[in-house]
Short mmCIF file of C-alpha atoms and ligand atoms in Angstrom, two decimals:
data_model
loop_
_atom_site.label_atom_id
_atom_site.label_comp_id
_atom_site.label_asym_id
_atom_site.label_seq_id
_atom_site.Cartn_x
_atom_site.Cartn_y
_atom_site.Cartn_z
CA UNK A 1 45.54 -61.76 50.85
CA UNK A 2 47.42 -64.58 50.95
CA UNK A 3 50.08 -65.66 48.44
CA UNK A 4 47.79 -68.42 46.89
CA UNK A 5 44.95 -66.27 46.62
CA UNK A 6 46.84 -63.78 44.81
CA UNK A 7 47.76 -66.38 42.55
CA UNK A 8 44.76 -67.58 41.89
CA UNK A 9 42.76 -64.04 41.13
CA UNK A 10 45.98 -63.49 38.72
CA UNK A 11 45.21 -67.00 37.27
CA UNK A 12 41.68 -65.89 36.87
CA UNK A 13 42.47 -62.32 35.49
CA UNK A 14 44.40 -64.35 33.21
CA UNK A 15 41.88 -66.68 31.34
CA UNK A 16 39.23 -64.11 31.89
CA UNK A 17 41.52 -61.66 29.18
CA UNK A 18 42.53 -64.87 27.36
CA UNK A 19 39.02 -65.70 26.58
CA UNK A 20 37.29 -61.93 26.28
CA UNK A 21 40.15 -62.12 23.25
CA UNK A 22 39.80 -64.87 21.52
CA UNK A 23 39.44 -64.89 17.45
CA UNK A 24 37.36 -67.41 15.40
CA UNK A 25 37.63 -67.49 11.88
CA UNK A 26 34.87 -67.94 9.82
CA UNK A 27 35.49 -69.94 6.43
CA UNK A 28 33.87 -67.04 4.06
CA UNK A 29 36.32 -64.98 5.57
CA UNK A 30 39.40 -66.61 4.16
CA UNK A 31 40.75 -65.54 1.22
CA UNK A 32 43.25 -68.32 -0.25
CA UNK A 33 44.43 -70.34 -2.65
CA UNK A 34 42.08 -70.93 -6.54
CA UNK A 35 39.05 -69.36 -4.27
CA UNK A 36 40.89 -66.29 -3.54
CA UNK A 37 39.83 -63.63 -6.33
CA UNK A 38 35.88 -65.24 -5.96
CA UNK A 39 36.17 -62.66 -2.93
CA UNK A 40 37.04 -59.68 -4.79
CA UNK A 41 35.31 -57.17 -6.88
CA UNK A 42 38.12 -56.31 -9.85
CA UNK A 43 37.35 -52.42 -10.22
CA UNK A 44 38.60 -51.67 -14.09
CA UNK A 45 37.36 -48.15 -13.72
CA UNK A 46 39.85 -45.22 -14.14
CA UNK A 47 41.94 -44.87 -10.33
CA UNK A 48 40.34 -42.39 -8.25
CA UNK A 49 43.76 -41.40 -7.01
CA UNK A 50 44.27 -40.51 -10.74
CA UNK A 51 47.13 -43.51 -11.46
CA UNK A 52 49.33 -43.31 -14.20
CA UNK A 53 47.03 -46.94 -14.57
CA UNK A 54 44.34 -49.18 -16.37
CA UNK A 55 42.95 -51.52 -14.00
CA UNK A 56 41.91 -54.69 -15.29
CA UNK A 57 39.15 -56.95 -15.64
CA UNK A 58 39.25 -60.08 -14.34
CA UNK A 59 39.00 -62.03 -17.00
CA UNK A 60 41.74 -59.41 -18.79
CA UNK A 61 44.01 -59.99 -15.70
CA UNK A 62 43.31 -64.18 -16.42
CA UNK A 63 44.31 -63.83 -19.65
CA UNK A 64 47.17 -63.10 -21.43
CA UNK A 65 46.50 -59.52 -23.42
CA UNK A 66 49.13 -58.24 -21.79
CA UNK A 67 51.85 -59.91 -22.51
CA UNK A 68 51.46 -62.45 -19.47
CA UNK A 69 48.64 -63.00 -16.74
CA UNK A 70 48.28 -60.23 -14.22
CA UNK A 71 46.37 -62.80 -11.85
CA UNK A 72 47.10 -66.52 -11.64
CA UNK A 73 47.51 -69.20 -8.55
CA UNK A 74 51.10 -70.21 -8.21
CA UNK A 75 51.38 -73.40 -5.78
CA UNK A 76 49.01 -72.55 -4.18
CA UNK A 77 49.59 -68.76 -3.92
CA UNK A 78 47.70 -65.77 -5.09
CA UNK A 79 49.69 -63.56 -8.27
CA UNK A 80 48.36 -59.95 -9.07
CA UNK A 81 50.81 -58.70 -11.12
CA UNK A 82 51.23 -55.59 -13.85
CA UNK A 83 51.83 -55.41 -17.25
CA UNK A 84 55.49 -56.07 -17.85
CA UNK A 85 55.43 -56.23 -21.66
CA UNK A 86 54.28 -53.37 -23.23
CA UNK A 87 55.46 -49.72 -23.75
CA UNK A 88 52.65 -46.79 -22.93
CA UNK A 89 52.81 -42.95 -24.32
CA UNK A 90 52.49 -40.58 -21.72
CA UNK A 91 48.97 -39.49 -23.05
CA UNK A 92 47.53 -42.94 -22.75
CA UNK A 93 45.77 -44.01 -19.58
CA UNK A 94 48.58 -45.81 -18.04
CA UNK A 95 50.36 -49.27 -17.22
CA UNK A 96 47.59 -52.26 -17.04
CA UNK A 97 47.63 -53.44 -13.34
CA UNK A 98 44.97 -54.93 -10.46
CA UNK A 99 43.12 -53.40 -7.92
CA UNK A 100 40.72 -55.62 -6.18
CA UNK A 101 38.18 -54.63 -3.53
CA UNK A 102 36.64 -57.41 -0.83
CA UNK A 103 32.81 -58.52 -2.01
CA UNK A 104 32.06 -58.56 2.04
CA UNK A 105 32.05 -55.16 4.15
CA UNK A 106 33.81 -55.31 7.65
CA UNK A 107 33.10 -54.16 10.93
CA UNK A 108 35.69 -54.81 13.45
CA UNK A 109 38.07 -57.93 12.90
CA UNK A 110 41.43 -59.13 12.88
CA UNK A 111 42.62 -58.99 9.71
CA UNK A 112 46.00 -61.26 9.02
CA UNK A 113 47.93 -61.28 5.51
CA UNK A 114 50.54 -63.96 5.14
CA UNK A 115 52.53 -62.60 1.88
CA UNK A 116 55.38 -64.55 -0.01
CA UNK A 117 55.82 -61.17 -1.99
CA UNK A 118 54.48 -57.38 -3.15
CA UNK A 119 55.13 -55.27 -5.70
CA UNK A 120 58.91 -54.19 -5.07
CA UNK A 121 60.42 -51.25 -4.19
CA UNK A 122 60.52 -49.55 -8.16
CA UNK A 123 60.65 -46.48 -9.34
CA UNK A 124 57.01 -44.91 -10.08
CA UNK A 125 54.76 -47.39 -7.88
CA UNK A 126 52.69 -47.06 -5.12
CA UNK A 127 51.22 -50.47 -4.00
CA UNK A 128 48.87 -50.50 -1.52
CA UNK A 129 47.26 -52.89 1.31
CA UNK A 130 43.99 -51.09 3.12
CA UNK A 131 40.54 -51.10 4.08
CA UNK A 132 38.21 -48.27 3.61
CA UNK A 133 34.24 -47.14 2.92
CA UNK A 134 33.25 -45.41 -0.55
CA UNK A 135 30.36 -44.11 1.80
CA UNK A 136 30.51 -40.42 1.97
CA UNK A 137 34.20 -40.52 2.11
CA UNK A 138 36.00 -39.80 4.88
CA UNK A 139 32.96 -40.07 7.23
CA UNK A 140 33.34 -44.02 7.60
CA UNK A 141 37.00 -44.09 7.57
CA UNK A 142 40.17 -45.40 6.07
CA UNK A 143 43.06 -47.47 7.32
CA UNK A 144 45.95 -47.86 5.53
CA UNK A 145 48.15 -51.20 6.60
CA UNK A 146 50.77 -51.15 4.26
CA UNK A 147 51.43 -49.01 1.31
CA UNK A 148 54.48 -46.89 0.42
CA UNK A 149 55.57 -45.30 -3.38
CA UNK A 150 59.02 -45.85 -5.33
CA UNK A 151 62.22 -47.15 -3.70
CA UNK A 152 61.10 -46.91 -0.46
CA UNK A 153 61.65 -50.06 2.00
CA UNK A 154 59.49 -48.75 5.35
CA UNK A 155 56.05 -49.14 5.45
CA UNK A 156 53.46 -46.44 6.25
CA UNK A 157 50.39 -46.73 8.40
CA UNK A 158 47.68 -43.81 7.90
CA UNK A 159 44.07 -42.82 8.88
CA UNK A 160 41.74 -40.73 7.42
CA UNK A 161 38.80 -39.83 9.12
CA UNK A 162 36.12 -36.77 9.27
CA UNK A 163 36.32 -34.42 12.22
CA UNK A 164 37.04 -35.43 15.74
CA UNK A 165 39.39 -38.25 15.72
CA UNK A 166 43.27 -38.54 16.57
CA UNK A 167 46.29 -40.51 18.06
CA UNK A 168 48.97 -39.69 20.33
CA UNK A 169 51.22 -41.85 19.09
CA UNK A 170 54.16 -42.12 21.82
CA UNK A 171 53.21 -38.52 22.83
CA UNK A 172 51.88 -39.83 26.37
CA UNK A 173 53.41 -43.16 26.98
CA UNK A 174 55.77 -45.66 24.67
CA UNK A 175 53.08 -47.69 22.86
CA UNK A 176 53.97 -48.49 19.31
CA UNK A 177 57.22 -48.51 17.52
CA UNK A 178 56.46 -46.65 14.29
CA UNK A 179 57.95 -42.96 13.79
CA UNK A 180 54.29 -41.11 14.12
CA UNK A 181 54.93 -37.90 12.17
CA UNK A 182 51.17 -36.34 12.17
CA UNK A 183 48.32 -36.88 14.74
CA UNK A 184 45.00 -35.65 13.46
CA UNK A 185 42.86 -38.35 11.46
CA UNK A 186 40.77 -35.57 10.56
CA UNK A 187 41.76 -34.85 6.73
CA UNK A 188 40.64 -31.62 7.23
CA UNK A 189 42.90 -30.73 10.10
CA UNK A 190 45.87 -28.83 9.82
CA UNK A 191 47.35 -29.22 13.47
CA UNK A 192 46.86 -31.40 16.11
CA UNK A 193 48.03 -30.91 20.50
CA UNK A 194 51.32 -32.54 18.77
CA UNK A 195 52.43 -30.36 15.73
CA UNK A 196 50.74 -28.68 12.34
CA UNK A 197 50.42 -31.23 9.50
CA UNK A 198 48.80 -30.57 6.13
CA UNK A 199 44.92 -30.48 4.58
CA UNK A 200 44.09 -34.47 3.46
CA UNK A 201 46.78 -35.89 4.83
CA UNK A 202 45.19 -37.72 8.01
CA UNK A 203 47.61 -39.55 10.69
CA UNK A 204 50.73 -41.12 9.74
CA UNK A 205 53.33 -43.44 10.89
CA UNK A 206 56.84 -44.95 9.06
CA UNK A 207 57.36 -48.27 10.16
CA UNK A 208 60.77 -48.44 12.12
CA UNK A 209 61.29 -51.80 10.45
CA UNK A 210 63.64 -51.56 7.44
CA UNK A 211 62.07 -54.92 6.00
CA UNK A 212 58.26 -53.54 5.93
CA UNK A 213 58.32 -52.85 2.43
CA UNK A 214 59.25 -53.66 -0.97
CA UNK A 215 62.13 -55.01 -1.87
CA UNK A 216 63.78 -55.86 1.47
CA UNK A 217 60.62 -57.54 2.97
CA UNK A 218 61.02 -59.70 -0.38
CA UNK A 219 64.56 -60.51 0.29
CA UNK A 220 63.50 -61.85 3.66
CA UNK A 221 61.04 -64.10 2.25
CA UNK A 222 57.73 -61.78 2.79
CA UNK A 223 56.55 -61.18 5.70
CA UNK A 224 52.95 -61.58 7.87
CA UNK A 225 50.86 -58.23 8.30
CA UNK A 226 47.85 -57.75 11.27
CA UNK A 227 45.37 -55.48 11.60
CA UNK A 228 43.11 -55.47 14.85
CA UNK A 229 39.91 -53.45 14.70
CA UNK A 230 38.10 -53.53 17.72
CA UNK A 231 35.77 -50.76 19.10
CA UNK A 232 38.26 -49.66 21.31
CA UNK A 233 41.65 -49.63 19.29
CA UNK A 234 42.67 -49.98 16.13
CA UNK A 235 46.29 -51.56 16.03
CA UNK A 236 48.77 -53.23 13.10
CA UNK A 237 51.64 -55.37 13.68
CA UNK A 238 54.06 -56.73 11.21
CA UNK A 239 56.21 -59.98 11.29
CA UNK A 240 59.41 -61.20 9.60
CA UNK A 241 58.33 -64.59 8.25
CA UNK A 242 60.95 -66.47 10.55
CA UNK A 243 59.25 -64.31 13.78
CA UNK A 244 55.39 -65.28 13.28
CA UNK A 245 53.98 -65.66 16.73
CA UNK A 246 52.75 -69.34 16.92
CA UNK A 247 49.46 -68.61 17.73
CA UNK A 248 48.72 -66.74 14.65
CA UNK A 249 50.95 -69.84 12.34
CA UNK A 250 48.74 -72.46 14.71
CA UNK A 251 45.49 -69.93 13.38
CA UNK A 252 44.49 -69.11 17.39
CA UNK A 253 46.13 -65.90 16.70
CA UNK A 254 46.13 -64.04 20.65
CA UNK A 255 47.11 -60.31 20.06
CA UNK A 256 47.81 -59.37 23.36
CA UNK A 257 50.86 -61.67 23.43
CA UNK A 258 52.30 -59.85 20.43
CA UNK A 259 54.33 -56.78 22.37
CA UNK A 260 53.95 -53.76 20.96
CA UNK A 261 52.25 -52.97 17.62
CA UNK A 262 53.72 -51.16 15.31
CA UNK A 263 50.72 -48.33 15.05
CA UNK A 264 48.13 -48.19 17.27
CA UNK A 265 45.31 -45.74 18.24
CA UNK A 266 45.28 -45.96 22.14
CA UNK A 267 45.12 -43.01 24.13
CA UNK A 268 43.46 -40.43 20.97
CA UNK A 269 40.27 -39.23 20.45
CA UNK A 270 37.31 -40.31 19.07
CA UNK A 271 35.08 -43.11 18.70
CA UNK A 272 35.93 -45.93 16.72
CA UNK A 273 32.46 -47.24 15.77
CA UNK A 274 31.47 -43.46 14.82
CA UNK A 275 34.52 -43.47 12.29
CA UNK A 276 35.34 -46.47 11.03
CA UNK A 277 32.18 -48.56 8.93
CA UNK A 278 31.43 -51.21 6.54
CA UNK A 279 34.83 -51.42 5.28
CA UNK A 280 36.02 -53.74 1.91
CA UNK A 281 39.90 -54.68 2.19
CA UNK A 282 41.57 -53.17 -1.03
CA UNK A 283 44.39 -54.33 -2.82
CA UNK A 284 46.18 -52.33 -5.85
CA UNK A 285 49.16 -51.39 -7.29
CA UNK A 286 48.80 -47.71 -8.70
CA UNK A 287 51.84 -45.55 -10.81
CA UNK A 288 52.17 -41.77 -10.26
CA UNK A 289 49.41 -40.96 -9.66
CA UNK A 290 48.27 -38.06 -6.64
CA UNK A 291 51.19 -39.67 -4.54
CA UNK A 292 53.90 -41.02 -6.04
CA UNK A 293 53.31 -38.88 -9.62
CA UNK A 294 54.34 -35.59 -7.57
CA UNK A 295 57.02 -33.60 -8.80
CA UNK A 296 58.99 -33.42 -5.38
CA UNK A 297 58.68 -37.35 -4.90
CA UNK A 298 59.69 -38.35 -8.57
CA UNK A 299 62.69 -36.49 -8.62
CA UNK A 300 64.20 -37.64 -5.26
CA UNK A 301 64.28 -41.30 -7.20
CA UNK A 302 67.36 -42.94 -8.82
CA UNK A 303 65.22 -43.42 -12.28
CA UNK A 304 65.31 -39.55 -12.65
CA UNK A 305 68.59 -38.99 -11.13
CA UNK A 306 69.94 -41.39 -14.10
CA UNK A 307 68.46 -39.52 -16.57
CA UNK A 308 66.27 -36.41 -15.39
CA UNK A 309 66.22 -35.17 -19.65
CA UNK A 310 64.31 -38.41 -20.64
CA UNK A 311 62.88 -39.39 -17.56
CA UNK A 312 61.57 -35.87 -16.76
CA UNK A 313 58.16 -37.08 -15.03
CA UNK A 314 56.97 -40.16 -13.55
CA UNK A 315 54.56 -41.07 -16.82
CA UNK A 316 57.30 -41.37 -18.96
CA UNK A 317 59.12 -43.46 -16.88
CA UNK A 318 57.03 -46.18 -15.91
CA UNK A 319 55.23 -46.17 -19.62
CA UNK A 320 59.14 -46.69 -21.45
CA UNK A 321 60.14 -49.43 -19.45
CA UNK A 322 58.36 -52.42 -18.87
CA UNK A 323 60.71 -54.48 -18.05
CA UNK A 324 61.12 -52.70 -14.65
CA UNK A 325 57.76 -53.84 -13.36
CA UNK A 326 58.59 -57.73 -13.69
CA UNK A 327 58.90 -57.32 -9.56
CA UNK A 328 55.74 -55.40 -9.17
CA UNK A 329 53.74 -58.24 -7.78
CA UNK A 330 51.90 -59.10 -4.91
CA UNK A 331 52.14 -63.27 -4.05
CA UNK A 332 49.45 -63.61 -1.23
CA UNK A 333 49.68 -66.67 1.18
CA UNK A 334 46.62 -65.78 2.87
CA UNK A 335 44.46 -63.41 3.78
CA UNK A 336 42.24 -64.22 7.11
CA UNK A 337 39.94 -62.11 8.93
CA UNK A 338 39.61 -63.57 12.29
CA UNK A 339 36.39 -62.10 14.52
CA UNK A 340 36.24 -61.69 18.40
CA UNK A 341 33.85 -64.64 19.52
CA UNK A 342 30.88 -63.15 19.84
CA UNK A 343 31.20 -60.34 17.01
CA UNK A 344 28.44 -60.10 14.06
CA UNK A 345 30.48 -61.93 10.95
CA UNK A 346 31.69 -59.61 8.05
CA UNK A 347 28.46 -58.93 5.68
CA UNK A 348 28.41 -59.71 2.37
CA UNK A 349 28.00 -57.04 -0.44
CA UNK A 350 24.31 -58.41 -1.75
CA UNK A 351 23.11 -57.56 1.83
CA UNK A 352 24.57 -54.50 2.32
CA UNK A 353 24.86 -51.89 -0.63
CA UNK A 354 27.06 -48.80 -0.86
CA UNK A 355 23.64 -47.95 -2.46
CA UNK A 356 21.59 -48.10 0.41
CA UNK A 357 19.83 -44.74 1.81
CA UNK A 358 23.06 -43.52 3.47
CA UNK A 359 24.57 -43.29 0.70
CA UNK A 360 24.04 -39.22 -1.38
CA UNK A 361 23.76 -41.01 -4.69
CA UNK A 362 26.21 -38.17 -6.31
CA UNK A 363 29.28 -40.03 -3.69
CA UNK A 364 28.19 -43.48 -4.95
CA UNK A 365 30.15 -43.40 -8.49
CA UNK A 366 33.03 -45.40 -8.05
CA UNK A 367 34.24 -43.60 -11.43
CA UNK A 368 34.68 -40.13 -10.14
CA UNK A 369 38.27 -39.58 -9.72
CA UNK A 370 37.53 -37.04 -6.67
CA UNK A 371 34.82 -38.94 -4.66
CA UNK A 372 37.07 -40.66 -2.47
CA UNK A 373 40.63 -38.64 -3.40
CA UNK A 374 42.39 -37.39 -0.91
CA UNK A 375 45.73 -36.11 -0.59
CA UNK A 376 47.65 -37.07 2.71
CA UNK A 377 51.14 -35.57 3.24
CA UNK A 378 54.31 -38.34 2.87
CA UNK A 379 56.49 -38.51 5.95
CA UNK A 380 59.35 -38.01 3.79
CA UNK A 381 57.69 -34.91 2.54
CA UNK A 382 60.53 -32.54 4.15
CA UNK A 383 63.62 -33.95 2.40
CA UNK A 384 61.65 -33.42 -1.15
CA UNK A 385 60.68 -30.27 -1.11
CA UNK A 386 63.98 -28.00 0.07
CA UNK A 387 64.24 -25.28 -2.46
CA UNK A 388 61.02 -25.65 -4.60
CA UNK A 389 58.21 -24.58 -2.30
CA UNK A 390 58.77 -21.63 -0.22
CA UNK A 391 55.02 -20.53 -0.80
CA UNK A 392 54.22 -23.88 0.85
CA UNK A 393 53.85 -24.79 4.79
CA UNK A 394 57.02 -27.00 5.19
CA UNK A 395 56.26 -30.35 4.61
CA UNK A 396 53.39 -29.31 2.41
CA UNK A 397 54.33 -30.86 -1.20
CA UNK A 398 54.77 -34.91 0.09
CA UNK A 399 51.03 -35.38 -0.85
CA UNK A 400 49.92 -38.46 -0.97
CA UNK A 401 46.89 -39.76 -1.08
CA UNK A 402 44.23 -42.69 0.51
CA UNK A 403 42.08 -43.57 -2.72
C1 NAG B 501 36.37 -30.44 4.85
O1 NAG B 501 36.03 -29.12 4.62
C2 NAG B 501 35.23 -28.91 3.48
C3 NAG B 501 35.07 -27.44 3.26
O2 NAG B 501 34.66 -26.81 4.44
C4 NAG B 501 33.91 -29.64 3.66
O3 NAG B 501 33.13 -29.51 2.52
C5 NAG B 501 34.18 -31.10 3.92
O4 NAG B 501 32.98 -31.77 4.20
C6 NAG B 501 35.13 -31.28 5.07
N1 NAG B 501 35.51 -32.65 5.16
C7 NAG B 501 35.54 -33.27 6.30
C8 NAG B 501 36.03 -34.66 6.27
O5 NAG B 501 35.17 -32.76 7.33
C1 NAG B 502 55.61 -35.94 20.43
O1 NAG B 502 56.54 -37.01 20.21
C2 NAG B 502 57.57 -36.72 19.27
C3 NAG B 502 58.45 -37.94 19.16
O2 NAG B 502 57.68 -39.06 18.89
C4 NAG B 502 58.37 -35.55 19.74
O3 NAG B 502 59.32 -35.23 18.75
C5 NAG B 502 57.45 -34.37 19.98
O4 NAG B 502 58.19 -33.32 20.53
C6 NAG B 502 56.34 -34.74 20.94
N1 NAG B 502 55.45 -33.60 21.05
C7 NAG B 502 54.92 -33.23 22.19
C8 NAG B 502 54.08 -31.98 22.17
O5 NAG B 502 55.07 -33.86 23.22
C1 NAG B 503 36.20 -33.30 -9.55
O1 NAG B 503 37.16 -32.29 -9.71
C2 NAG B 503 36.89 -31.45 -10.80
C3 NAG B 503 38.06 -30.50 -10.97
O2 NAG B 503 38.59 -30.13 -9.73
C4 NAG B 503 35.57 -30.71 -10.53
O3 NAG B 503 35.28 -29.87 -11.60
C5 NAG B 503 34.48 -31.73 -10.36
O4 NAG B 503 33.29 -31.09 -10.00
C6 NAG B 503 34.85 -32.72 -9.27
N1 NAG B 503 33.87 -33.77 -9.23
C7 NAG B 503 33.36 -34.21 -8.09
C8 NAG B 503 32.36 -35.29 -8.20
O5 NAG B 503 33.67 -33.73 -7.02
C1 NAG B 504 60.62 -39.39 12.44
O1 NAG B 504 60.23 -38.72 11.25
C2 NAG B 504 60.65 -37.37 11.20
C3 NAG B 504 60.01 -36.74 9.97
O2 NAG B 504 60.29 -37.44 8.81
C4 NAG B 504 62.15 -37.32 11.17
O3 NAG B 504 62.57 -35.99 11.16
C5 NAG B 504 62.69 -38.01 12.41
O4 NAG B 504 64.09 -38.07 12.35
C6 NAG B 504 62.13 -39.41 12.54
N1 NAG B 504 62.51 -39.95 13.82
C7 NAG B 504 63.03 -41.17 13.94
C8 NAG B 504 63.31 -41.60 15.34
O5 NAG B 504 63.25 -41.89 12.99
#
C-alpha cells in the first residue's frame, strides 16, 4: 500500500469512528436553569437507605419552613440544599434535605453534569449523584457517578447488578485511573477472578483524583462529571473546571478524545442491555444512614474524635448542629444527557411506569426502606474496622449502601 493510501484509509477510519460517536442532545433532556426541578420527581418518603433524613416536598424545599429554601435558582444555577437552621432529637426522623429522581427513564446516553458546587465534605453526609431502576432491584442495575460519606475528598464509582456481571478494572490492561478495590457487580457475590469482597457491596472504584469530592472539588471551583452508557461500556470521567475538553464546553462532547476514564467496564462480563434498564438520574443528600451512620465509619471522623462522649453516634451529631450543614449543597450548572445519533430518546415517566407488568407489585413501593437497600462495602472499609470485628471477613463492616 502506498503511503497515500494508508493515509487515506486512516483518514477514513477516522471520520468513520468520529461519526459512529457522535452525541445529539435533545432539549427535554436538559436539565437547567428555572426549568430544572420541572424534571424531577421530589420523593418526601422516608430514605430507603434508612437516612438519618426527611426529604422534602417541593413546595417545602421552595419555601422557607426550614429556616431558608432547600431549592432555589441562583444566577442561573440550580440550589438543593438542607436544613441548616434547626436542631433534631435523635428519635426524630432526621435533618430536612432533597432527593430528587428524573421524571424520564434512560436507556443508554451520555450523561454530563456541569456543577459550581455539592454538598461538602462534613461530618455525617453522604451525598450522592446516580442513576438506577426501582424495578426488581438489582435486576436493572445501578450506577453510582459520584457519591462519597463524611470528610472524604475522592469520589467513588460503584455498580450493582444481579448475577453475572463484572469488571476487571486494570487487572488485564491499564484502562482507567480509579483504585478498583472489588470486581463483581453481582451484590450477591462474595469473590470475584480478582479477590473476595463482601455480600451487597457490588464493584467499586476511589477516584485517584484528590479534587473529586466535597470540599476540595469546591475549592477548585466544581468540577464537570460524564457518564457514557452505551451497550458496550459503561464509562465516567471527571474534569477540573479549568480542564473541560472543548468539545463537551462547545456541547459536541466526543468521548473518545477524552484519554482514559476514570471507571470503566471494558474487558468484564456481562451484558450491558441485560443489566442496566430504564434508569431515572437521582440526586440526594442522605445523613447516617446504612453507609455513613455505621459505627466503624462515624468514629474514624474528626466530629467524634472532638468529642466521642457527646457525639457518640452519627444522629446526634448531625441533629445538634445545624450550622455545620450551611455547605451541604449541591449548585448544578447543568445537567445534559447527550444520545448517540441514532439512539431511541430517554422516555418519559407517563409512558413508561415502574408499574407496568414487570414490575411484582410488592417491589413497586417506593416507601419500603428494604426494596431497593443494599449494603455495598466502602473502600476505606479496612482502616475502620481494626480491632472491632474479628468475627467479620476483613473489610466486612465499610457497608455502604446504593439506595
Ligand atoms: C441474592 O440471594 C438471595 C438469597 O438467595 C436471593 O433471594 C436474591 O434474589 C439474590 N439477589 C440477587 C441480586 O441475585
Ligand atoms: C488486580 O489489580 C490489582 C491492582 O489494581 C492488584 O493489586 C491485584 O493483585 C490484581 N489481581 C490479579 C489477580 O491480577
Ligand atoms: C424489611 O425488613 C424488615 C426487617 O428486616 C422485614 O421484616 C420486612 O419484611 C422487610 N420488608 C421488605 C418489603 O422486604
Ligand atoms: C487501593 O485501595 C486499596 C484498598 O483501600 C489500598 O490498600 C491501596 O493502597 C490502594 N491503592 C492505591 C494505588 O491507591
Amino acid at each position: 500500500m502506498s503511503r497515500n493510501l494508508i493515509a487515506s484509509a486512516f483518514a477514513l477510519a477516522c471520520v468513520a469512528t468520529v461519526s459512529a460517536s457522535s452525541y445529539t442532545l435533545d432539549a427535554s433532556d436538559q436539565y437547567s436553569g428555572s426549568k430544572f426541578f420541572d424534571g424531577f420527581v421530589f420523593k418526601s418518603e422516608p430514605d430507603p437507605t434508612e437516612g438519618y433524613v426527611q426529604y422534602s416536598t417541593q413546595a417545602d424545599a421552595a419555601s422557607t419552613k426550614y429556616g431558608s429554601k432547600l431549592i432555589d435558582t441562583v444566577n442561573g444555577a440550580s440550589y438543593m440544599g438542607v436544613d441548616h437552621t434547626n436542631t433534631y432529637t435523635e428519635d426524630q426522623q432526621g435533618r430536612p434535605s432533597v432527593r430528587i429522581e428524573s421524571k424520564r427513564f434512560y436507556n443508554h446516553g451520555l450523561f454530563i453534569l456541569d456543577l459550581a458546587h455539592m454538598p461538602a465534605s462534613i461530618c455525617g453526609t453522604w451525598p450522592a449523584f446516580w442513576t438506577y431502576s426501582r424495578v426488581n432491584y438489582p435486576a436493572q442495575g445501578e450506577i453510582d457517578i459520584l457519591e462519597n460519606i463524611h470528610e472524604k475528598t475522592a469520589s467513588l464509582n460503584v455498580l450493582h447488578t444481579s448475577p453475572g456481571f463484572s469488571v476487571a478494572g486494570n487487572n488485564i490492561s491499564k484502562q482507567q485511573t480509579n483504585n478498583q478495590t472489588t470486581y463483581s457487580c453481582d451484590d450477591n457475590a462474595t469473590s470475584s477472578p480478582y479477590g473476595t469482597q463482601a455480600l451487597k457491596q457490588g464493584c467499586t472504584g476511589t477516584n485517584s483524583d484528590p479534587n473529586s469530592f466535597g470540599s476540595t472539588l469546591n475549592a477548585a471551583g466544581g468540577g464537570v462529571f460524564a457518564m457514557e452508557w452505551t451497550s458496550d461500556v459503561i464509562r465516567v470521567w471527571n474534569f477540573d473546571p479549568k480542564k473541560v475538553p472543548s468539545d463537551v464546553t462547545a456541547g459536541k462532547p466526543e468521548p473518545s478524545g477524552w484519554g482514559l476514564p476514570s471507571f470503566t467496564t471494558a474487558q468484564g462480563t456481562g451484558k450491558i442491555d441485560d443489566h442496566f434498564k430504564d434508569h431515572r438520574i437521582v440526586f440526594d443528600t442522605s445523613f447516617c444512614g446504612l453507609y455513613a451512620g455505621q459505627k466503624g465509619f462515624w468514629e474514624e471522623t474528626s466530629c467524634y474524635k472532638k468529642d466521642p462522649v457527646k457525639f457518640a453516634t452519627c444522629k446526634s451529631y448531625v441533629g445538634a448542629n445545624p450550622e455545620a450543614y450551611k455547605d451541604s449543597y449541591w449548585l448544578i450548572k447543568s445537567l445534559k444527557v447527550y444520545q448517540e445519533t441514532g439512539e431511541a430518546p430517554s422516555v418519559p415517566a407517563s409512558s413508561l411506569s415502574e408499574a407496568s407488568s414487570r414490575i411484582p407489585a410488592s417491589s413497586n413501593v417506593p416507601a419500603s426502606p428494604n426494596v431497593s437497600a443494599s449494603i455495598i462495602l466502602s473502600p476505606s472499609l479496612a482502616s475502620s474496622t481494626t480491632g472491632s470485628s474479628a468475627n467479620v471477613e476483613p473489610g466486612a463492616t465499610s457497608i455502604s449502601s446504593s439506595r
